[in-house]
Short mmCIF file of C-alpha atoms in Angstrom, two decimals:
data_model
loop_
_atom_site.label_atom_id
_atom_site.label_comp_id
_atom_site.label_asym_id
_atom_site.label_seq_id
_atom_site.Cartn_x
_atom_site.Cartn_y
_atom_site.Cartn_z
CA MET A 1299 0.00 0.00 0.00
CA LYS A 1300 1.40 3.31 -1.08
CA GLN A 1301 1.53 6.10 1.47
CA LEU A 1302 -1.24 8.63 0.96
CA PRO A 1303 -0.10 12.23 0.37
CA ALA A 1304 -0.54 14.53 3.37
CA ASN A 1305 -2.70 17.03 1.48
CA PHE A 1306 -5.10 14.20 0.62
CA ILE A 1307 -5.43 13.12 4.26
CA ILE A 1308 -5.91 16.65 5.64
CA GLY A 1309 -8.35 17.48 2.83
CA ALA A 1310 -10.32 14.29 3.39
CA VAL A 1311 -10.66 14.98 7.12
CA LEU A 1312 -11.85 18.57 6.53
CA VAL A 1313 -14.27 17.50 3.80
CA ALA A 1314 -15.62 14.65 5.94
CA PHE A 1315 -16.25 17.14 8.74
CA VAL A 1316 -18.02 19.72 6.57
CA VAL A 1317 -20.06 17.15 4.62
CA GLY A 1318 -20.88 15.30 7.84
CA VAL A 1319 -22.18 18.48 9.48
CA ALA A 1320 -24.16 19.37 6.35
CA ALA A 1321 -25.69 15.89 6.25
CA LEU A 1322 -26.49 16.01 9.95
CA SER A 1323 -28.38 19.30 9.48
CA LEU A 1324 -30.84 17.44 7.27
CA ILE A 1325 -32.14 15.52 10.27
CA TRP A 1326 -30.99 17.51 13.29
CA THR A 1327 -29.80 20.94 14.33
CA PRO A 1328 -29.57 22.11 17.99
CA HIS A 1329 -32.30 24.69 17.33
CA ASP A 1330 -34.43 25.77 14.39
CA PRO A 1331 -31.94 27.98 12.49
CA THR A 1332 -34.68 30.49 11.65
CA ASP A 1333 -36.11 30.72 15.20
CA LEU A 1334 -35.97 34.37 16.31
CA ASN A 1335 -35.54 35.28 19.96
CA ILE A 1336 -34.90 39.01 20.10
CA ARG A 1337 -34.43 39.06 23.88
CA ALA A 1338 -31.53 36.60 23.58
CA LYS A 1339 -29.68 38.59 20.87
CA PHE A 1340 -25.87 38.65 20.90
CA GLY A 1341 -25.97 35.82 23.42
CA ALA A 1342 -22.63 34.51 24.66
CA PRO A 1343 -21.72 30.85 24.11
CA SER A 1344 -23.59 28.66 26.58
CA HIS A 1345 -24.75 25.07 26.97
CA VAL A 1346 -27.98 26.05 25.16
CA ASN A 1347 -26.40 28.08 22.29
CA TRP A 1348 -22.93 26.56 21.86
CA LEU A 1349 -21.53 29.47 19.86
CA GLY A 1350 -24.02 32.04 21.11
CA THR A 1351 -26.73 33.85 19.14
CA ASP A 1352 -26.76 36.55 16.43
CA GLN A 1353 -28.31 40.02 16.29
CA LEU A 1354 -31.82 38.51 16.05
CA GLY A 1355 -31.25 35.87 18.73
CA ARG A 1356 -30.94 32.97 16.26
CA ASP A 1357 -28.72 30.06 17.27
CA LEU A 1358 -25.37 30.36 15.48
CA VAL A 1359 -24.47 26.66 15.38
CA SER A 1360 -27.81 25.79 13.81
CA GLN A 1361 -27.42 28.56 11.22
CA LEU A 1362 -23.88 27.50 10.33
CA MET A 1363 -25.04 23.89 9.92
CA ALA A 1364 -27.97 24.80 7.70
CA ALA A 1365 -25.68 27.09 5.70
CA ALA A 1366 -23.22 24.24 5.23
CA ARG A 1367 -25.99 22.13 3.72
CA ASN A 1368 -27.08 24.96 1.38
CA SER A 1369 -23.50 25.59 0.36
CA MET A 1370 -22.84 21.89 -0.41
CA THR A 1371 -26.08 21.59 -2.36
CA VAL A 1372 -25.34 24.64 -4.50
CA ALA A 1373 -21.78 23.49 -5.16
CA LEU A 1374 -22.85 19.91 -5.95
CA VAL A 1375 -25.64 20.86 -8.35
CA ALA A 1376 -23.56 23.57 -10.04
CA VAL A 1377 -20.47 21.38 -10.53
CA LEU A 1378 -22.53 18.38 -11.68
CA LEU A 1379 -24.50 20.50 -14.14
CA GLY A 1380 -21.57 22.53 -15.48
CA GLY A 1381 -19.29 19.48 -15.38
CA SER A 1382 -21.65 17.23 -17.36
CA ILE A 1383 -22.21 19.83 -20.07
CA GLY A 1384 -18.51 20.69 -20.17
CA VAL A 1385 -17.32 17.08 -20.33
CA ALA A 1386 -19.87 16.27 -23.03
CA LEU A 1387 -18.68 19.24 -25.12
CA GLY A 1388 -15.03 18.35 -24.54
CA LEU A 1389 -15.59 14.73 -25.55
CA LEU A 1390 -17.46 15.87 -28.64
CA ALA A 1391 -14.62 18.20 -29.61
CA SER A 1392 -12.08 15.46 -29.00
CA ALA A 1393 -13.98 12.79 -30.94
CA ILE A 1394 -14.83 14.85 -34.03
CA GLY A 1395 -11.88 17.23 -34.15
CA GLY A 1396 -11.49 19.66 -37.04
CA TRP A 1397 -13.79 22.67 -37.16
CA VAL A 1398 -16.13 21.28 -34.47
CA GLU A 1399 -13.21 21.15 -32.05
CA ASP A 1400 -12.17 24.68 -33.07
CA ILE A 1401 -15.65 26.10 -32.49
CA VAL A 1402 -16.14 24.38 -29.11
CA MET A 1403 -12.75 25.49 -27.85
CA ARG A 1404 -13.15 29.09 -29.06
CA LEU A 1405 -16.54 29.18 -27.27
CA ALA A 1406 -14.79 27.86 -24.18
CA ASP A 1407 -12.26 30.69 -24.49
CA LEU A 1408 -15.17 33.10 -24.68
CA GLY A 1409 -16.68 31.56 -21.53
CA PHE A 1410 -13.35 31.93 -19.76
CA ALA A 1411 -13.06 35.57 -20.76
CA PHE A 1412 -16.54 36.35 -19.39
CA PRO A 1413 -16.35 37.31 -15.68
CA ALA A 1414 -18.49 34.90 -13.63
CA LEU A 1415 -19.66 37.60 -11.24
CA LEU A 1416 -20.81 39.76 -14.12
CA PHE A 1417 -22.79 36.83 -15.50
CA ALA A 1418 -24.41 36.25 -12.09
CA ILE A 1419 -25.33 39.94 -11.79
CA MET A 1420 -26.77 39.81 -15.32
CA LEU A 1421 -28.89 36.79 -14.42
CA ALA A 1422 -30.05 38.49 -11.23
CA ALA A 1423 -30.92 41.66 -13.14
CA VAL A 1424 -33.05 39.75 -15.65
CA PHE A 1425 -34.62 37.03 -13.50
CA GLY A 1426 -34.21 38.47 -10.00
CA PRO A 1427 -31.76 37.25 -7.38
CA SER A 1428 -32.30 33.65 -6.30
CA LEU A 1429 -30.41 30.54 -5.35
CA THR A 1430 -31.32 28.95 -8.70
CA ASN A 1431 -29.70 31.79 -10.61
CA ALA A 1432 -26.62 31.53 -8.42
CA VAL A 1433 -26.42 27.81 -9.25
CA LEU A 1434 -26.83 28.52 -12.96
CA ALA A 1435 -24.13 31.19 -12.88
CA ILE A 1436 -21.66 28.89 -11.11
CA ALA A 1437 -22.55 26.01 -13.44
CA PHE A 1438 -21.93 28.28 -16.42
CA ILE A 1439 -18.39 29.17 -15.35
CA ASN A 1440 -17.66 25.46 -14.92
CA ILE A 1441 -18.58 24.49 -18.49
CA PRO A 1442 -15.44 25.79 -20.25
CA ILE A 1443 -13.18 24.47 -17.47
CA PHE A 1444 -14.48 20.92 -17.83
CA ALA A 1445 -14.65 21.16 -21.62
CA ARG A 1446 -10.92 21.93 -21.69
CA VAL A 1447 -10.01 19.15 -19.27
CA ALA A 1448 -12.12 16.59 -21.12
CA ARG A 1449 -10.78 17.59 -24.54
CA ALA A 1450 -7.14 17.69 -23.48
CA SER A 1451 -7.20 14.31 -21.75
CA GLY A 1452 -9.53 12.89 -24.41
CA ASN A 1453 -7.11 13.86 -27.19
CA GLN A 1454 -4.38 11.95 -25.39
CA ILE A 1455 -6.50 8.81 -25.15
CA TRP A 1456 -7.51 9.00 -28.82
CA THR A 1457 -3.88 8.43 -29.81
CA ARG A 1458 -3.53 5.28 -27.69
CA GLU A 1459 -3.16 2.03 -29.57
CA TYR A 1460 -6.18 0.46 -27.89
CA VAL A 1461 -8.32 3.19 -29.42
CA LEU A 1462 -6.75 2.51 -32.83
CA ALA A 1463 -7.57 -1.17 -32.25
CA ALA A 1464 -11.19 -0.24 -31.54
CA ARG A 1465 -11.25 1.81 -34.76
CA ALA A 1466 -9.71 -1.10 -36.64
CA ALA A 1467 -12.50 -3.27 -35.22
CA GLY A 1468 -15.02 -0.92 -36.82
CA MET A 1469 -16.36 0.72 -33.65
CA ASN A 1470 -17.92 4.13 -34.22
CA LYS A 1471 -16.66 7.22 -32.43
CA PHE A 1472 -19.62 7.41 -30.08
CA THR A 1473 -19.09 3.86 -28.81
CA ILE A 1474 -15.33 4.39 -28.52
CA THR A 1475 -15.97 7.55 -26.50
CA LEU A 1476 -18.20 5.67 -24.05
CA ASP A 1477 -16.12 2.47 -23.94
CA HIS A 1478 -12.59 3.83 -23.83
CA ILE A 1479 -12.31 7.63 -23.64
CA LEU A 1480 -14.69 8.40 -20.77
CA PRO A 1481 -13.43 5.67 -18.38
CA ASN A 1482 -9.84 6.70 -19.02
CA ILE A 1483 -10.36 10.44 -18.46
CA ALA A 1484 -12.60 9.87 -15.40
CA ALA A 1485 -9.72 10.31 -12.95
CA ALA A 1486 -8.76 13.69 -14.43
CA VAL A 1487 -12.39 14.83 -14.42
CA ILE A 1488 -12.94 13.78 -10.80
CA VAL A 1489 -9.81 15.62 -9.69
CA GLN A 1490 -11.00 18.75 -11.52
CA ALA A 1491 -14.50 18.37 -10.04
CA THR A 1492 -13.12 18.29 -6.49
CA ILE A 1493 -11.12 21.45 -7.08
CA GLU A 1494 -14.06 23.17 -8.79
CA PHE A 1495 -16.21 22.18 -5.82
CA ALA A 1496 -14.00 24.38 -3.64
CA VAL A 1497 -14.26 27.21 -6.17
CA ALA A 1498 -18.05 26.80 -6.28
CA ILE A 1499 -18.34 27.06 -2.46
CA LEU A 1500 -16.37 30.30 -2.59
CA ALA A 1501 -18.45 31.58 -5.51
CA GLU A 1502 -21.70 30.80 -3.70
CA ALA A 1503 -20.44 32.65 -0.60
CA ALA A 1504 -19.45 35.63 -2.75
CA LEU A 1505 -22.81 35.75 -4.55
CA SER A 1506 -24.75 35.42 -1.29
CA TYR A 1507 -22.58 38.12 0.27
CA LEU A 1508 -23.64 40.41 -2.58
CA GLY A 1509 -27.26 39.38 -2.07
CA LEU A 1510 -27.41 37.48 -5.38
CA GLY A 1511 -27.58 34.01 -3.85
CA ALA A 1512 -29.65 32.48 -1.07
CA GLN A 1513 -32.50 34.78 -0.02
CA PRO A 1514 -33.69 35.12 3.60
CA PRO A 1515 -34.67 33.19 5.61
CA ALA A 1516 -32.42 30.50 4.05
CA SER A 1517 -29.04 30.38 5.78
CA SER A 1518 -25.83 31.03 3.93
CA TRP A 1519 -22.28 31.66 5.07
CA GLY A 1520 -21.93 34.49 2.61
CA ARG A 1521 -25.07 36.26 3.79
CA MET A 1522 -24.13 35.73 7.43
CA LEU A 1523 -20.87 37.49 6.61
CA SER A 1524 -22.57 40.45 4.95
CA GLU A 1525 -25.08 40.78 7.82
CA ALA A 1526 -22.23 40.67 10.35
CA GLN A 1527 -20.28 43.34 8.50
CA THR A 1528 -22.13 46.28 10.08
CA LEU A 1529 -21.69 44.71 13.53
CA MET A 1530 -17.96 44.09 13.19
CA TYR A 1531 -17.02 46.08 16.33
CA LEU A 1532 -20.02 44.99 18.39
CA ALA A 1533 -19.87 41.24 17.69
CA PRO A 1534 -16.86 40.24 15.55
CA GLU A 1535 -17.53 36.52 16.17
CA LEU A 1536 -20.60 36.78 13.91
CA ALA A 1537 -18.22 37.33 10.99
CA ILE A 1538 -15.44 35.09 12.23
CA TYR A 1539 -17.49 31.86 12.44
CA PRO A 1540 -18.92 31.84 8.90
CA GLY A 1541 -15.54 33.00 7.63
CA LEU A 1542 -13.88 30.04 9.31
CA CYS A 1543 -16.52 27.72 7.84
CA ILE A 1544 -15.81 29.01 4.31
CA VAL A 1545 -12.07 28.62 4.81
CA THR A 1546 -12.50 25.08 6.16
CA ALA A 1547 -14.71 23.96 3.29
CA VAL A 1548 -12.68 25.59 0.52
CA LEU A 1549 -9.37 24.45 1.98
CA GLY A 1550 -10.72 20.93 2.51
CA PHE A 1551 -11.93 20.43 -1.06
CA GLY A 1552 -8.88 22.22 -2.46
CA LEU A 1553 -6.45 19.98 -0.57
CA LEU A 1554 -8.50 16.87 -1.39
CA GLY A 1555 -8.40 17.76 -5.09
CA ASP A 1556 -4.64 18.41 -5.00
CA GLY A 1557 -4.12 15.14 -3.14
CA LEU A 1558 -6.18 13.20 -5.67
CA ARG A 1559 -4.21 14.79 -8.48
CA ASP A 1560 -0.93 13.84 -6.83
CA MET A 1561 -2.17 10.26 -6.48
CA THR A 1562 -3.29 9.94 -10.10
CA ASP A 1563 -0.28 11.70 -11.61
CA PRO A 1564 2.04 8.91 -12.78
CA ARG A 1565 5.09 11.17 -12.71
CA LEU A 1566 4.62 11.84 -9.00
CA ALA A 1567 3.66 8.21 -8.35
CA ARG A 1568 7.03 7.09 -9.70
CA ALA A 1569 8.86 9.64 -7.59
CA ARG A 1570 7.29 8.28 -4.41
CA MET B 770 -4.92 -13.97 -55.74
CA THR B 771 -3.96 -10.46 -54.72
CA LEU B 772 -5.18 -9.58 -51.25
CA LEU B 773 -3.77 -6.11 -50.75
CA GLN B 774 -2.40 -3.87 -53.44
CA ALA B 775 -0.83 -0.47 -52.95
CA GLN B 776 -0.50 1.72 -56.04
CA GLY B 777 1.75 4.78 -55.97
CA LEU B 778 1.01 5.69 -52.37
CA THR B 779 2.14 9.15 -51.33
CA ARG B 780 1.59 10.90 -48.02
CA ARG B 781 2.78 14.37 -47.11
CA TYR B 782 2.51 16.13 -43.76
CA LYS B 783 2.44 19.88 -43.34
CA LEU B 784 4.88 20.91 -40.64
CA PRO B 785 4.34 23.96 -38.41
CA ARG B 786 5.31 27.11 -40.31
CA ARG B 787 8.63 28.59 -39.29
CA THR B 788 7.89 32.21 -40.21
CA VAL B 789 4.61 34.09 -39.94
CA PHE B 790 3.99 34.54 -43.66
CA GLY B 791 6.07 31.72 -45.11
CA THR B 792 4.50 28.60 -46.54
CA PRO B 793 4.68 25.73 -44.06
CA PRO B 794 7.38 23.17 -44.88
CA VAL B 795 6.13 19.80 -46.11
CA LEU B 796 7.43 16.43 -44.99
CA THR B 797 6.97 13.64 -47.50
CA ALA B 798 6.57 10.60 -45.27
CA VAL B 799 5.79 8.15 -48.06
CA GLU B 800 6.50 8.73 -51.75
CA ASN B 801 5.15 6.67 -54.62
CA ILE B 802 5.18 3.27 -52.93
CA SER B 803 3.63 0.26 -54.63
CA PHE B 804 3.45 -3.32 -53.39
CA GLU B 805 1.25 -6.40 -53.41
CA ILE B 806 0.40 -9.09 -50.90
CA ALA B 807 -1.09 -12.37 -52.08
CA ALA B 808 -3.46 -14.33 -49.86
CA GLY B 809 -1.53 -16.33 -47.28
CA GLN B 810 1.76 -14.59 -48.09
CA THR B 811 3.97 -12.39 -45.94
CA LEU B 812 5.38 -9.08 -47.07
CA GLY B 813 8.04 -7.52 -44.89
CA ILE B 814 8.55 -3.77 -44.88
CA VAL B 815 11.93 -2.80 -43.46
CA GLY B 816 13.56 0.52 -42.85
CA GLU B 817 15.02 2.66 -40.11
CA SER B 818 12.67 4.73 -37.94
CA GLY B 819 11.30 7.69 -39.85
CA SER B 820 11.39 5.83 -43.15
CA GLY B 821 7.59 5.93 -43.48
CA LYS B 822 6.76 2.34 -42.51
CA SER B 823 4.17 3.21 -39.89
CA THR B 824 2.54 5.82 -42.12
CA LEU B 825 2.15 3.06 -44.68
CA ALA B 826 0.51 0.84 -42.04
CA ARG B 827 -1.87 3.62 -41.00
CA MET B 828 -2.92 4.13 -44.63
CA ALA B 829 -3.36 0.39 -45.15
CA MET B 830 -5.62 0.31 -42.09
CA ALA B 831 -7.59 3.30 -43.45
CA PHE B 832 -6.74 5.38 -40.36
CA GLU B 833 -5.53 8.11 -42.67
CA ALA B 834 -5.89 8.77 -46.38
CA PRO B 835 -3.03 8.96 -48.88
CA ASP B 836 -2.45 12.24 -50.75
CA ALA B 837 -1.97 10.25 -53.93
CA GLY B 838 -2.30 6.63 -54.94
CA ARG B 839 -4.74 3.91 -53.95
CA ILE B 840 -4.92 0.95 -51.60
CA LEU B 841 -6.98 -1.92 -52.92
CA PHE B 842 -8.19 -4.62 -50.57
CA GLU B 843 -9.47 -7.52 -52.69
CA GLY B 844 -9.84 -5.04 -55.53
CA GLN B 845 -11.78 -2.43 -53.54
CA ASP B 846 -10.26 0.99 -52.92
CA ILE B 847 -10.64 1.23 -49.12
CA HIS B 848 -10.32 5.01 -49.10
CA ALA B 849 -13.13 5.37 -51.63
CA LEU B 850 -15.61 3.39 -49.53
CA GLY B 851 -18.31 5.02 -47.41
CA ALA B 852 -18.05 4.79 -43.63
CA ALA B 853 -20.61 1.98 -43.37
CA GLN B 854 -19.04 -0.05 -46.20
CA LEU B 855 -15.60 0.34 -44.70
CA ARG B 856 -16.92 -0.80 -41.31
CA ARG B 857 -18.32 -3.95 -42.92
CA LEU B 858 -14.94 -4.64 -44.53
CA ARG B 859 -12.87 -4.01 -41.38
CA PRO B 860 -13.17 -7.51 -39.88
CA ASP B 861 -11.19 -8.74 -42.91
CA PHE B 862 -8.05 -6.75 -42.11
CA GLN B 863 -6.80 -6.37 -38.57
CA MET B 864 -3.72 -4.99 -36.88
CA VAL B 865 -1.27 -5.89 -34.13
CA PHE B 866 0.44 -2.87 -32.62
CA GLN B 867 3.95 -2.18 -31.45
CA ASP B 868 3.46 -1.43 -27.78
CA PRO B 869 1.75 -4.28 -25.89
CA PHE B 870 1.32 -1.93 -22.92
CA SER B 871 -0.69 0.67 -24.81
CA SER B 872 -2.64 -1.63 -27.12
CA LEU B 873 -4.96 -2.92 -24.39
CA ASP B 874 -7.29 -0.64 -22.43
CA PRO B 875 -5.95 -0.75 -18.84
CA ARG B 876 -9.47 -0.34 -17.44
CA ARG B 877 -11.00 -3.30 -19.27
CA LYS B 878 -10.67 -7.01 -18.68
CA VAL B 879 -8.78 -8.63 -21.53
CA GLY B 880 -11.73 -10.90 -22.39
CA TRP B 881 -13.76 -7.76 -23.01
CA SER B 882 -10.99 -6.32 -25.19
CA ILE B 883 -10.67 -9.48 -27.25
CA ALA B 884 -14.41 -9.57 -27.93
CA GLU B 885 -14.45 -5.93 -29.10
CA PRO B 886 -14.16 -6.68 -32.85
CA LEU B 887 -17.03 -9.16 -32.51
CA ARG B 888 -19.18 -6.58 -30.73
CA ALA B 889 -18.41 -4.11 -33.52
CA MET B 890 -19.85 -6.70 -35.93
CA GLY B 891 -22.88 -7.12 -33.68
CA VAL B 892 -21.90 -10.68 -32.79
CA SER B 893 -21.80 -12.15 -29.30
CA ALA B 894 -19.90 -15.43 -29.29
CA PRO B 895 -18.21 -16.49 -26.04
CA ASP B 896 -17.03 -19.71 -27.69
CA ARG B 897 -15.09 -17.72 -30.28
CA VAL B 898 -13.43 -15.69 -27.52
CA ALA B 899 -12.38 -18.93 -25.81
CA GLU B 900 -11.16 -20.30 -29.13
CA ALA B 901 -9.09 -17.17 -29.78
CA PHE B 902 -7.46 -17.48 -26.34
CA GLU B 903 -6.48 -21.06 -27.10
CA GLN B 904 -5.21 -20.22 -30.59
CA VAL B 905 -2.64 -17.84 -29.08
CA GLY B 906 -1.64 -20.23 -26.32
CA LEU B 907 -3.55 -18.68 -23.42
CA HIS B 908 -6.28 -20.04 -21.19
CA PRO B 909 -9.89 -18.83 -21.67
CA ALA B 910 -10.05 -18.15 -17.92
CA ASP B 911 -7.43 -15.41 -18.45
CA GLY B 912 -10.22 -13.28 -19.92
CA ASP B 913 -11.25 -12.17 -16.43
CA LYS B 914 -7.89 -10.57 -15.74
CA TYR B 915 -6.73 -7.03 -16.42
CA PRO B 916 -3.83 -6.19 -18.79
CA HIS B 917 -1.43 -5.27 -15.96
CA GLU B 918 -1.56 -8.87 -14.74
CA PHE B 919 0.23 -10.09 -17.89
CA SER B 920 3.78 -9.90 -19.18
CA GLY B 921 4.66 -8.07 -22.41
CA GLY B 922 4.74 -11.28 -24.42
CA GLN B 923 1.40 -12.44 -23.02
CA ARG B 924 -0.14 -9.07 -23.80
CA GLN B 925 1.06 -9.33 -27.37
CA ARG B 926 -0.62 -12.75 -27.54
CA ILE B 927 -3.82 -11.12 -26.28
CA ALA B 928 -3.51 -8.40 -28.92
CA ILE B 929 -3.05 -11.09 -31.57
CA ALA B 930 -6.11 -12.93 -30.25
CA ARG B 931 -8.13 -9.73 -30.67
CA ALA B 932 -6.81 -9.30 -34.19
CA ILE B 933 -7.65 -12.83 -35.38
CA ILE B 934 -11.03 -13.22 -33.67
CA THR B 935 -12.85 -11.87 -36.72
CA ARG B 936 -11.00 -14.47 -38.87
CA PRO B 937 -9.35 -11.80 -41.01
CA LYS B 938 -7.65 -12.37 -44.33
CA LEU B 939 -4.91 -9.83 -43.67
CA LEU B 940 -2.97 -9.04 -40.54
CA ILE B 941 -0.84 -5.91 -40.31
CA ALA B 942 1.88 -6.26 -37.70
CA ASP B 943 3.55 -2.90 -37.07
CA GLU B 944 6.76 -3.55 -35.13
CA ALA B 945 4.80 -6.25 -33.33
CA VAL B 946 7.85 -7.84 -31.71
CA SER B 947 10.17 -4.83 -31.37
CA ALA B 948 9.19 -4.07 -27.77
CA LEU B 949 9.75 -7.66 -26.62
CA ASP B 950 12.79 -9.55 -25.34
CA VAL B 951 14.64 -11.55 -27.97
CA SER B 952 13.49 -14.93 -26.58
CA VAL B 953 9.88 -13.73 -26.47
CA GLN B 954 10.26 -12.27 -29.99
CA ALA B 955 10.90 -15.75 -31.32
CA GLN B 956 7.82 -17.14 -29.57
CA ILE B 957 5.56 -14.43 -30.97
CA LEU B 958 7.05 -14.82 -34.46
CA ASN B 959 6.43 -18.56 -34.29
CA LEU B 960 2.88 -17.93 -33.15
CA LEU B 961 2.28 -15.59 -36.09
CA MET B 962 3.72 -18.14 -38.53
CA ASP B 963 1.59 -20.94 -37.04
CA LEU B 964 -1.53 -18.79 -37.31
CA GLN B 965 -0.65 -17.90 -40.87
CA GLU B 966 -0.52 -21.59 -41.71
CA THR B 967 -3.73 -22.59 -39.93
CA LEU B 968 -5.80 -19.54 -40.85
CA GLY B 969 -4.29 -18.73 -44.24
CA LEU B 970 -3.49 -15.17 -43.15
CA GLY B 971 -1.80 -12.67 -45.38
CA ILE B 972 0.64 -10.71 -43.21
CA LEU B 973 2.11 -7.27 -43.70
CA PHE B 974 5.06 -7.37 -41.35
CA ILE B 975 6.68 -4.05 -40.52
CA SER B 976 9.99 -3.88 -38.69
CA HIS B 977 13.19 -1.88 -38.43
CA ASP B 978 15.05 -5.13 -37.81
CA LEU B 979 15.98 -6.99 -40.99
CA ALA B 980 16.98 -10.08 -38.99
CA VAL B 981 13.44 -10.44 -37.63
CA VAL B 982 11.82 -9.93 -41.02
CA ALA B 983 14.23 -12.09 -42.98
CA SER B 984 13.18 -15.32 -41.27
CA VAL B 985 9.44 -14.94 -41.86
CA CYS B 986 8.80 -13.08 -45.12
CA ASP B 987 8.17 -14.20 -48.67
CA ASN B 988 8.68 -10.75 -50.12
CA LEU B 989 10.51 -7.71 -48.90
CA LEU B 990 10.17 -3.96 -49.37
CA VAL B 991 13.10 -1.91 -48.13
CA MET B 992 12.29 1.72 -47.41
CA GLN B 993 14.49 4.72 -46.84
CA ARG B 994 13.21 8.24 -46.21
CA GLY B 995 9.77 7.44 -47.61
CA GLN B 996 11.01 5.81 -50.79
CA ALA B 997 11.32 2.21 -51.83
CA VAL B 998 14.94 1.25 -52.37
CA GLU B 999 14.35 -2.45 -53.03
CA TYR B 1000 11.32 -4.62 -53.59
CA GLY B 1001 11.23 -8.31 -54.44
CA ALA B 1002 11.50 -11.86 -53.16
CA ALA B 1003 13.05 -11.96 -49.69
CA THR B 1004 15.68 -14.58 -50.58
CA ASP B 1005 16.91 -12.56 -53.58
CA ILE B 1006 17.25 -9.37 -51.58
CA LEU B 1007 18.95 -11.05 -48.64
CA ASN B 1008 21.40 -12.98 -50.83
CA THR B 1009 22.18 -10.30 -53.39
CA PRO B 1010 21.23 -6.89 -52.01
CA SER B 1011 21.52 -4.38 -54.83
CA HIS B 1012 21.38 -1.24 -52.75
CA ALA B 1013 23.95 0.04 -50.27
CA TYR B 1014 21.19 0.84 -47.74
CA THR B 1015 19.99 -2.76 -47.72
CA ARG B 1016 23.57 -3.93 -47.22
CA SER B 1017 23.97 -1.58 -44.25
CA LEU B 1018 20.73 -2.91 -42.74
CA LEU B 1019 22.01 -6.45 -43.25
CA THR B 1020 25.28 -5.61 -41.53
CA ALA B 1021 23.41 -3.99 -38.65
CA ALA B 1022 21.18 -7.05 -38.28
CA GLY B 1023 24.22 -9.33 -38.29
CA GLU B 1024 25.84 -7.33 -35.52
CA THR B 1025 22.91 -7.45 -33.14
CA HIS B 1026 21.96 -11.12 -33.64
#
């Protein structure tokens, strides 16, 4: 058994913690995260409210847990949606080549050049701010990223002799893509997805902070941050806790993705 | 009867342009090559690396089209066929590749890989998979293993099993033994010769090593920088090489074996 890279282990622990808390919030939180109790506002940590309460007397732990779940859901849906479309486009470009490949990749360049935040603001301006639009905006920025990864690794696989053998056998490009290309680029796509998951969590927090993501009363780390901003001197912990949560989640998925990449990179595997 | 016939094959590649407005330089990989393979016969194509042998193989397999000339398989120009027609013809000419480590999908069991040409034909025949395993000297139970569980020589046997499962008339072996140890080379060459006898295969055998080719081929085509320098019966060329390049290849083969 090869030794696992340190970044993989640390990332896995952080991710397990964040995902575990998010999953737990589905069935249990210490209090209802939306329960107001104005008389108990700015409560200090106690055995009832472990991290205290916010400016409206809501339990902080419960809010952070519910926000973790929202954040994971947004990131998961956005990365799955953007990733599927991107990988499909990349595989198409790789399989057909020629002018189809050129068009897909130039469109991907265009997608890269378009600022994600601007796209989210545009969506919000047209359809109103909502979590769905935040998801769509994050999914959109993921499409060109995955298209590039899928095409680049796909092009490598297309030159392998086992793909030539499949062509010699008379398999069509669609079947070859499903049988050989997709399974052999899966590792690269999964690594990219883990890293993009971290980016998506950060993007969701940023959009919610700007009021373009989750709308009240839904909990969100980003919105908790923006609400705490005006109370920075009165109750700095209200900003510190969601900030720490964002750092933990982003760092966790980032490290996990780096670790996975180190494990699947044959050059590094040989060096170990 | 003529199985495969190449007529004046030429293939040029455009290289990346060196200056912004200059015309890109052109590399002529294969120039005006003609040859014939009769059913059940072996043609060896020899030349140093870069002489255009593999380009010739790729054109013969219809992976890429020649810029000039034709390739006739049983009288049909394979580059003039439609995609569906070509697909129907493909089971008749198969290929064994150079690198036994890259010619099998690492994520698929070898039994699955061997059956691939049958699946492409829309046939499901487990008995033919088992038969193919036995024809190359492996056990049908090996089909449940992954490529990394086999040695290089065994993998090449698996690749040969995949190539003969459609009962082809022509087998193109591009440097099929070059990546193997000398002792294993002999085993694989013997296997190919046995299969040729039992199945009546025509073989296009491509190698940089004249010693390997000399022992197995009826006819020989010696290539240098994309051009044919000698073409004829193997015994004639080996006994009385008319070209200095062939003589140098012969000397090189004598030194290494």
